[in-house]
Coordinates of C-alpha atoms in Angstrom, one line a residue:
M1 CA 38.0 -37.9 57.4
R2 CA 35.7 -35.2 58.4
V3 CA 35.6 -33.9 54.9
F4 CA 34.8 -37.4 53.6
I5 CA 31.9 -37.7 56.0
A6 CA 30.6 -34.3 55.0
L7 CA 30.7 -35.3 51.4
I8 CA 28.8 -38.5 52.0
S9 CA 26.1 -36.6 54.0
I10 CA 25.6 -34.1 51.1
L11 CA 25.2 -37.0 48.6
I12 CA 22.7 -38.7 50.8
L13 CA 20.8 -35.3 51.2
F14 CA 20.6 -34.8 47.5
S15 CA 19.7 -38.4 46.7
C16 CA 16.6 -38.3 48.8
T17 CA 14.5 -36.5 46.2
D18 CA 10.8 -37.2 45.4
E19 CA 11.9 -39.5 42.6
T20 CA 13.2 -42.2 45.1
K21 CA 11.3 -41.9 48.2
T22 CA 9.1 -44.9 49.1
T23 CA 6.4 -43.5 51.4
S24 CA 2.9 -43.7 49.9
V25 CA 1.6 -40.4 48.6
F26 CA -2.0 -41.4 49.6
E27 CA -3.4 -42.3 52.9
A28 CA -6.6 -44.1 53.9
E29 CA -8.8 -41.1 53.0
A30 CA -8.2 -41.8 49.3
I31 CA -9.8 -45.2 49.4
H32 CA -12.7 -43.8 51.4
T33 CA -13.2 -41.0 48.9
A34 CA -13.1 -43.4 45.9
N35 CA -15.7 -45.7 47.4
R36 CA -17.9 -42.7 48.3
K37 CA -17.8 -41.5 44.7
L38 CA -18.5 -45.0 43.5
I39 CA -21.6 -45.2 45.8
E40 CA -22.8 -42.0 44.2
I41 CA -22.4 -43.4 40.8
S42 CA -24.3 -46.6 41.9
I43 CA -27.2 -44.5 43.1
E44 CA -27.2 -42.4 39.9
D45 CA -27.1 -45.5 37.7
I46 CA -29.8 -47.3 39.9
Y47 CA -27.9 -50.6 40.1
S48 CA -29.8 -53.5 41.6
P49 CA -27.9 -55.1 44.7
P50 CA -26.5 -58.0 42.6
V51 CA -25.1 -55.7 40.0
A52 CA -23.8 -53.2 42.6
T53 CA -21.7 -56.0 44.1
R54 CA -19.9 -56.4 40.8
V55 CA -19.4 -52.7 40.5
F56 CA -17.9 -52.4 43.9
A57 CA -15.8 -55.6 44.0
Y58 CA -13.5 -55.3 41.0
P59 CA -12.2 -51.8 41.7
N60 CA -11.5 -52.4 45.3
L61 CA -9.8 -55.8 44.6
V62 CA -7.5 -54.3 41.9
A63 CA -6.6 -51.4 44.1
Y64 CA -5.6 -53.6 47.0
E65 CA -3.8 -56.0 44.6
I66 CA -1.5 -53.1 43.4
L67 CA -0.9 -51.9 47.0
M68 CA 0.3 -55.4 47.9
N69 CA 2.3 -55.6 44.7
G70 CA 4.4 -52.9 46.3
K71 CA 5.2 -55.2 49.1
G72 CA 6.1 -58.1 46.7
K73 CA 2.8 -59.9 47.1
S74 CA 0.0 -60.8 44.8
I75 CA -3.6 -61.3 46.1
I76 CA -5.2 -62.5 42.9
K77 CA -2.5 -64.7 41.6
N78 CA -4.3 -67.8 42.9
F79 CA -7.6 -66.9 41.3
I80 CA -6.8 -65.2 38.0
T81 CA -6.9 -67.6 35.0
E82 CA -5.1 -65.4 32.5
S83 CA -1.4 -65.0 32.2
Y84 CA -0.5 -62.6 34.9
S85 CA 2.7 -61.0 36.1
P86 CA 2.5 -58.1 38.6
T87 CA 6.2 -57.5 38.7
L88 CA 8.3 -55.2 36.5
S89 CA 11.9 -55.1 35.9
D90 CA 12.0 -51.4 36.5
T91 CA 9.9 -50.2 39.6
L92 CA 11.9 -47.1 40.3
N93 CA 9.6 -44.1 40.8
I94 CA 6.5 -46.1 41.1
D95 CA 4.2 -45.0 44.0
Y96 CA 1.9 -48.0 44.5
S97 CA -0.8 -45.9 46.3
I98 CA -1.0 -43.6 43.2
A99 CA -1.1 -46.7 41.0
A100 CA -3.8 -48.4 43.1
M101 CA -6.1 -45.3 43.0
H102 CA -5.7 -44.9 39.3
A103 CA -6.5 -48.5 38.6
Y104 CA -9.5 -48.2 40.9
G105 CA -10.8 -45.5 38.6
L106 CA -10.1 -47.3 35.5
M107 CA -11.9 -50.4 36.7
A108 CA -14.8 -48.3 37.9
K109 CA -15.2 -46.8 34.4
K110 CA -15.2 -50.1 32.8
L111 CA -18.1 -51.2 34.9
V112 CA -20.5 -48.2 35.3
F113 CA -22.9 -46.5 32.9
S114 CA -21.9 -43.0 34.0
E115 CA -18.4 -43.2 32.7
Y116 CA -18.0 -39.4 33.0
M117 CA -18.5 -39.8 36.9
A118 CA -15.7 -42.5 36.9
D119 CA -13.5 -40.2 34.9
S120 CA -13.9 -37.7 37.7
I121 CA -12.4 -40.3 40.1
I122 CA -9.4 -40.6 37.9
A123 CA -9.0 -36.9 37.5
H124 CA -9.5 -36.3 41.2
F125 CA -6.6 -38.5 42.3
R126 CA -4.2 -37.2 39.5
A127 CA -4.9 -33.7 40.8
E128 CA -4.4 -34.9 44.4
A129 CA -1.1 -36.4 43.6
L130 CA 0.1 -33.2 41.8
S131 CA -1.1 -31.2 44.8
K132 CA 1.3 -33.2 47.0
N133 CA 4.2 -32.1 44.8
V134 CA 4.7 -35.5 43.1
S135 CA 6.9 -35.0 40.1
N136 CA 5.5 -35.8 36.6
T137 CA 8.0 -38.6 36.3
R138 CA 6.8 -40.4 39.5
L139 CA 3.1 -39.8 38.6
E140 CA 3.4 -41.1 35.0
K141 CA 5.4 -44.2 36.1
S142 CA 2.8 -45.0 38.7
I143 CA -0.1 -44.5 36.2
E144 CA 1.9 -46.6 33.6
Y145 CA 2.1 -49.4 36.2
A146 CA -1.6 -49.2 36.9
N147 CA -2.4 -49.5 33.3
T148 CA -0.1 -52.5 33.0
I149 CA -2.0 -54.4 35.8
F150 CA -5.4 -53.2 34.5
D151 CA -4.6 -54.5 31.0
Q152 CA -3.7 -58.0 32.5
I153 CA -6.8 -58.2 34.7
N154 CA -9.2 -56.9 32.2
P155 CA -9.4 -60.1 30.1
W156 CA -10.0 -62.1 33.2
L157 CA -12.9 -59.8 34.2
N158 CA -14.4 -60.1 30.6
K159 CA -14.7 -63.9 31.1
D160 CA -16.8 -63.8 34.3
N161 CA -19.9 -64.6 32.2
Y162 CA -21.6 -61.3 32.9
A163 CA -22.6 -60.7 29.2
K164 CA -24.3 -64.1 29.0
V165 CA -26.0 -63.7 32.4
K166 CA -27.5 -60.4 31.3
S167 CA -28.7 -61.7 28.0
D168 CA -30.0 -65.1 29.0
D169 CA -33.8 -66.0 29.0
F170 CA -36.2 -64.3 31.4
Y171 CA -37.5 -66.3 34.4
T172 CA -40.5 -68.5 33.8
I173 CA -43.0 -68.6 36.7
R174 CA -43.3 -72.2 37.8
G175 CA -47.0 -72.1 38.9
H176 CA -46.8 -74.4 41.9
D177 CA -48.3 -73.6 45.3
S178 CA -44.8 -73.4 46.9
T179 CA -43.0 -71.3 44.3
W180 CA -42.5 -67.6 43.9
V181 CA -44.7 -65.4 41.9
L182 CA -44.9 -61.6 41.1
T183 CA -45.4 -59.6 44.3
P184 CA -47.1 -56.3 45.1
P185 CA -47.0 -53.3 44.9
N186 CA -45.5 -53.2 41.4
Y187 CA -45.3 -56.8 40.4
E188 CA -41.9 -56.6 38.8
Q189 CA -40.4 -59.5 36.8
A190 CA -37.8 -61.7 38.5
L191 CA -34.6 -59.8 39.2
E192 CA -31.4 -61.4 37.8
P193 CA -32.6 -65.0 37.6
N194 CA -29.3 -66.0 35.9
W195 CA -27.0 -64.3 38.4
K196 CA -26.3 -67.7 39.9
N197 CA -24.2 -68.5 36.7
L198 CA -21.8 -65.7 37.2
R199 CA -18.2 -66.7 38.0
T200 CA -17.2 -66.1 41.6
L201 CA -14.0 -64.4 42.4
V202 CA -12.6 -66.4 45.3
I203 CA -15.0 -69.1 46.6
G204 CA -15.1 -71.3 43.6
D205 CA -18.2 -73.6 43.4
V206 CA -21.2 -71.9 45.0
K207 CA -22.6 -75.3 46.0
K208 CA -20.0 -75.4 48.8
F209 CA -21.9 -72.8 50.8
Q210 CA -25.5 -73.8 50.5
P211 CA -27.7 -73.3 53.5
I212 CA -29.2 -76.0 55.6
K213 CA -32.6 -77.5 54.6
R214 CA -35.6 -75.3 55.2
P215 CA -39.0 -76.4 56.5
A216 CA -41.0 -78.3 53.8
F217 CA -43.7 -76.2 52.2
S218 CA -47.2 -76.9 53.6
T219 CA -50.6 -75.2 54.0
D220 CA -51.4 -77.4 57.0
K221 CA -52.0 -75.1 60.1
N222 CA -50.0 -77.7 62.2
S223 CA -47.0 -77.7 59.9
A224 CA -43.7 -75.9 60.6
F225 CA -43.9 -73.9 57.5
Y226 CA -47.4 -72.5 58.3
K227 CA -46.2 -71.6 61.7
E228 CA -43.3 -69.7 60.3
A229 CA -45.6 -67.8 58.0
M230 CA -47.8 -67.0 61.1
K231 CA -44.8 -65.5 62.8
V232 CA -44.3 -63.2 60.0
Y233 CA -47.9 -62.2 60.0
Q234 CA -48.1 -61.6 63.7
Q235 CA -44.8 -59.7 63.7
G236 CA -46.2 -57.5 61.0
N237 CA -49.4 -56.9 63.0
D238 CA -47.5 -56.2 66.3
N239 CA -44.7 -54.0 64.7
Q240 CA -43.4 -51.5 67.3
D241 CA -41.6 -48.3 66.6
S242 CA -38.4 -50.0 67.4
T243 CA -38.8 -52.8 64.9
K244 CA -40.1 -50.4 62.3
G245 CA -37.0 -48.3 62.8
V246 CA -34.8 -51.3 62.3
A247 CA -36.6 -52.4 59.2
K248 CA -36.4 -48.8 57.7
H249 CA -32.8 -48.3 58.6
W250 CA -31.7 -51.4 56.7
D251 CA -34.4 -51.3 53.9
C252 CA -31.8 -50.1 51.5
N253 CA -34.1 -50.3 48.5
P254 CA -32.3 -48.6 45.6
N255 CA -35.4 -48.1 43.6
E256 CA -38.4 -47.8 45.9
F257 CA -41.8 -47.8 44.2
I258 CA -44.2 -45.1 45.5
Q259 CA -47.7 -44.9 44.1
K260 CA -50.2 -42.0 45.0
G261 CA -53.4 -42.4 43.1
H262 CA -52.5 -42.5 39.4
N263 CA -49.0 -41.1 40.0
V264 CA -46.0 -43.3 40.3
T265 CA -42.6 -42.2 41.4
F266 CA -39.4 -43.9 42.4
N267 CA -37.2 -43.1 45.4
H268 CA -33.4 -43.9 44.7
R269 CA -31.3 -44.7 47.7
I270 CA -28.3 -46.7 48.6
S271 CA -28.3 -50.5 48.2
P272 CA -27.4 -53.1 50.8
P273 CA -23.8 -53.5 49.5
G274 CA -23.4 -49.7 49.5
H275 CA -24.6 -49.5 53.1
W276 CA -21.9 -52.0 54.2
I277 CA -19.3 -49.9 52.4
G278 CA -20.5 -47.1 54.5
I279 CA -20.1 -49.1 57.7
T280 CA -16.6 -50.1 56.7
K281 CA -15.6 -46.4 56.5
A282 CA -17.1 -45.8 60.0
L283 CA -15.0 -48.6 61.4
C284 CA -11.9 -47.5 59.7
D285 CA -12.5 -44.0 61.0
A286 CA -13.2 -45.3 64.5
T287 CA -9.9 -47.1 64.6
N288 CA -7.7 -44.7 62.6
A289 CA -7.0 -47.6 60.2
D290 CA -4.3 -46.9 57.7
L291 CA -4.4 -47.2 53.8
E292 CA -3.5 -50.9 53.8
K293 CA -5.9 -52.0 56.3
S294 CA -8.7 -49.9 54.9
M295 CA -8.0 -51.3 51.4
L296 CA -8.0 -54.8 52.8
A297 CA -11.4 -54.2 54.5
Y298 CA -12.9 -52.8 51.4
A299 CA -11.5 -55.5 49.1
S300 CA -12.5 -58.3 51.5
I301 CA -16.1 -57.2 52.0
T302 CA -16.8 -56.2 48.4
T303 CA -15.4 -59.5 47.1
A304 CA -17.3 -61.5 49.7
M305 CA -20.6 -59.6 48.9
F306 CA -20.1 -60.4 45.2
D307 CA -19.4 -64.1 45.8
G308 CA -22.1 -64.2 48.5
V309 CA -24.8 -62.9 46.2
I310 CA -24.0 -65.4 43.5
S311 CA -24.2 -68.1 46.1
C312 CA -27.4 -66.7 47.4
W313 CA -28.9 -66.4 44.0
Y314 CA -28.1 -70.0 43.3
T315 CA -30.1 -70.8 46.4
K316 CA -33.0 -68.5 45.5
Y317 CA -33.5 -69.7 42.0
T318 CA -33.0 -73.4 43.0
E319 CA -35.4 -73.2 45.8
E320 CA -37.8 -70.8 44.1
L321 CA -39.7 -70.2 47.4
I322 CA -42.9 -68.3 47.7
R323 CA -42.7 -64.9 49.5
P324 CA -44.5 -64.3 52.8
V325 CA -46.9 -61.7 51.4
T326 CA -48.1 -64.2 48.8
Y327 CA -48.5 -67.0 51.3
I328 CA -50.2 -64.9 54.0
N329 CA -52.6 -63.3 51.4
K330 CA -53.5 -66.7 50.1
Y331 CA -53.8 -68.8 53.2
I332 CA -54.0 -66.4 56.3
D333 CA -55.3 -62.9 55.6
N334 CA -55.9 -61.4 52.1
T335 CA -55.6 -57.8 53.3
W336 CA -52.2 -58.1 54.9
K337 CA -49.2 -56.1 53.8
P338 CA -45.5 -56.2 54.7
Y339 CA -44.0 -53.1 56.2
I340 CA -41.4 -52.6 53.6
Q341 CA -41.7 -53.6 49.8
T342 CA -40.9 -57.1 48.9
P343 CA -38.2 -57.2 46.3
P344 CA -38.8 -59.1 43.1
F345 CA -37.1 -62.5 43.5
P346 CA -37.7 -65.7 45.5
E347 CA -37.4 -65.9 49.3
Y348 CA -34.9 -68.4 50.4
T349 CA -32.3 -67.3 51.5
S350 CA -32.4 -63.6 52.4
G351 CA -30.0 -61.7 50.1
H352 CA -29.6 -58.8 52.7
S353 CA -28.8 -61.5 55.3
V354 CA -26.1 -63.1 53.1
V355 CA -24.6 -59.7 52.4
S356 CA -24.7 -58.8 56.1
G357 CA -23.2 -62.1 57.1
C358 CA -20.4 -61.8 54.6
S359 CA -19.5 -58.2 55.6
S360 CA -20.0 -58.4 59.4
S361 CA -18.0 -61.6 59.8
I362 CA -15.0 -60.0 58.0
L363 CA -15.3 -56.7 59.7
E364 CA -15.6 -58.3 63.1
L365 CA -12.3 -60.1 62.5
L366 CA -10.6 -56.9 61.3
F367 CA -12.2 -54.6 63.9
P368 CA -13.2 -56.9 66.8
K369 CA -15.7 -55.5 69.4
T370 CA -15.4 -52.0 68.0
A371 CA -18.3 -49.6 68.8
F372 CA -19.4 -47.3 66.0
V373 CA -22.1 -45.0 64.7
D374 CA -23.8 -45.9 61.4
Y375 CA -24.6 -42.6 59.6
T376 CA -25.2 -44.2 56.2
E377 CA -28.9 -43.5 56.0
V378 CA -28.8 -40.0 57.4
E379 CA -28.6 -38.4 53.9
F380 CA -31.8 -40.2 53.1
G381 CA -33.7 -38.8 56.1
L382 CA -33.2 -41.5 58.7
P383 CA -31.5 -41.2 62.0
A384 CA -28.1 -42.6 62.7
R385 CA -27.8 -45.8 64.7
S386 CA -25.2 -46.9 67.2
F387 CA -23.7 -50.4 67.6
A388 CA -21.5 -51.9 70.2
S389 CA -19.9 -54.1 67.5
V390 CA -20.2 -54.9 63.8
H391 CA -21.4 -58.4 64.8
D392 CA -24.4 -56.8 66.4
A393 CA -25.0 -54.7 63.3
G394 CA -24.9 -57.8 61.1
E395 CA -27.4 -59.5 63.4
E396 CA -29.8 -56.6 63.3
A397 CA -29.5 -56.1 59.5
S398 CA -30.4 -59.7 58.9
L399 CA -33.3 -59.6 61.3
S400 CA -34.6 -56.3 59.7
R401 CA -36.0 -58.3 56.8
Y402 CA -38.2 -60.3 59.1
F403 CA -39.2 -57.2 60.9
G404 CA -40.1 -55.8 57.6
G405 CA -42.3 -58.7 56.6
I406 CA -40.5 -59.8 53.5
H407 CA -38.8 -62.9 54.8
Y408 CA -39.5 -65.9 57.1
R409 CA -37.3 -66.2 60.1
F410 CA -35.6 -69.2 58.8
G411 CA -34.8 -67.3 55.6
V412 CA -32.8 -64.6 57.4
D413 CA -31.2 -66.9 60.0
N414 CA -29.9 -69.4 57.4
G415 CA -28.9 -66.6 55.1
L416 CA -26.9 -64.9 57.8
E417 CA -25.0 -68.1 58.5
Q418 CA -24.5 -68.7 54.7
G419 CA -23.0 -65.3 54.4
R420 CA -20.8 -65.7 57.5
K421 CA -19.1 -68.8 56.2
I422 CA -18.4 -67.1 52.8
G423 CA -17.1 -64.0 54.5
K424 CA -14.6 -65.9 56.6
E425 CA -13.5 -68.0 53.5
V426 CA -12.9 -64.8 51.5
L427 CA -10.8 -63.1 54.2
S428 CA -8.8 -66.2 54.7
Q429 CA -8.0 -66.3 51.0
L430 CA -7.1 -62.6 50.7
T431 CA -4.8 -62.6 53.6
K432 CA -2.8 -65.8 52.8

């Protein structure tokens, strides 16, 4: 009997090789690293906030999908319109964390201009896996699985209407007193006027999440609209260091226009979506979130920001509302300037507020009442800011656009609520 037990023990010992173990090779730091590298690409390629949401969403969604496939679940099966089967007859030797990170790199490469930088993501995780003594068999089987999922998702991605959105007609200035016109300092053409026609990932029809009715446009000094414009004007004139600090921290202008005399330069920084990815890492670090929770957080906020911006752009290019700087210069004070640069698209609703509402509502549900320090803007010369909760950060991020003089208060408040509704819907769909 003792000999039999000894033989069984030896068999068990030798069967527990690298080829059959089920523990994940990669931990949470892997998805943090991948997103940091993708942010660097977004800065290098100078993506506008709408385009950045697409670049961030698909890689994070496919990575989380594959990780969940390892648990016998599919996140995108209810949304994908193509023939899709995430299960294989032979799953022996697949490490789903390796597969997830490889697919992240593949999807990033498909979406960015700087493909060589995306190649470095793929190479990084391959080298990391090998450094952890993963066998070639296990590594190649995991990569093969990632390729299988990528090949199935790729046709679905190709049908999101992006090519048509980027090639459709330019925006035509409407010429009404209430409608948006080119704004100083560089009077850029309207940004992504057709983005509203992009296919959403999760929420379906963007009309489901349209904001409440705004005040009717008026130049009457007794009207609600004029009073809202006066609030922006007075806030701009009374800006204190504290409100200026808030406006600059959340400015997140990826391509800031700087003119000194006849010289023009551009300062490239992180975009609002990239900023919220940075906050996601801070919250994951503060709570020691594991790989699965970290991937859920990134996939949820990037998907919500992508869908949220499509919804917001539908609002913007339906309302076509005049920006505060134009209204104030025309009807209140022709010398007034906002504290931060007005971006080149209509006012209502605030895109930053929608993005902040999407992200903060999700992160507050995943990390309730979690204090954290936001270091995102330190590399761009601004101090870190501390928050008692991500809910507070979302409120401040939204309000920053009012402090900066580029939105009416109703534009930020209603945009924040628009984003919150979308964020909650996305998290609900991704955690079914």
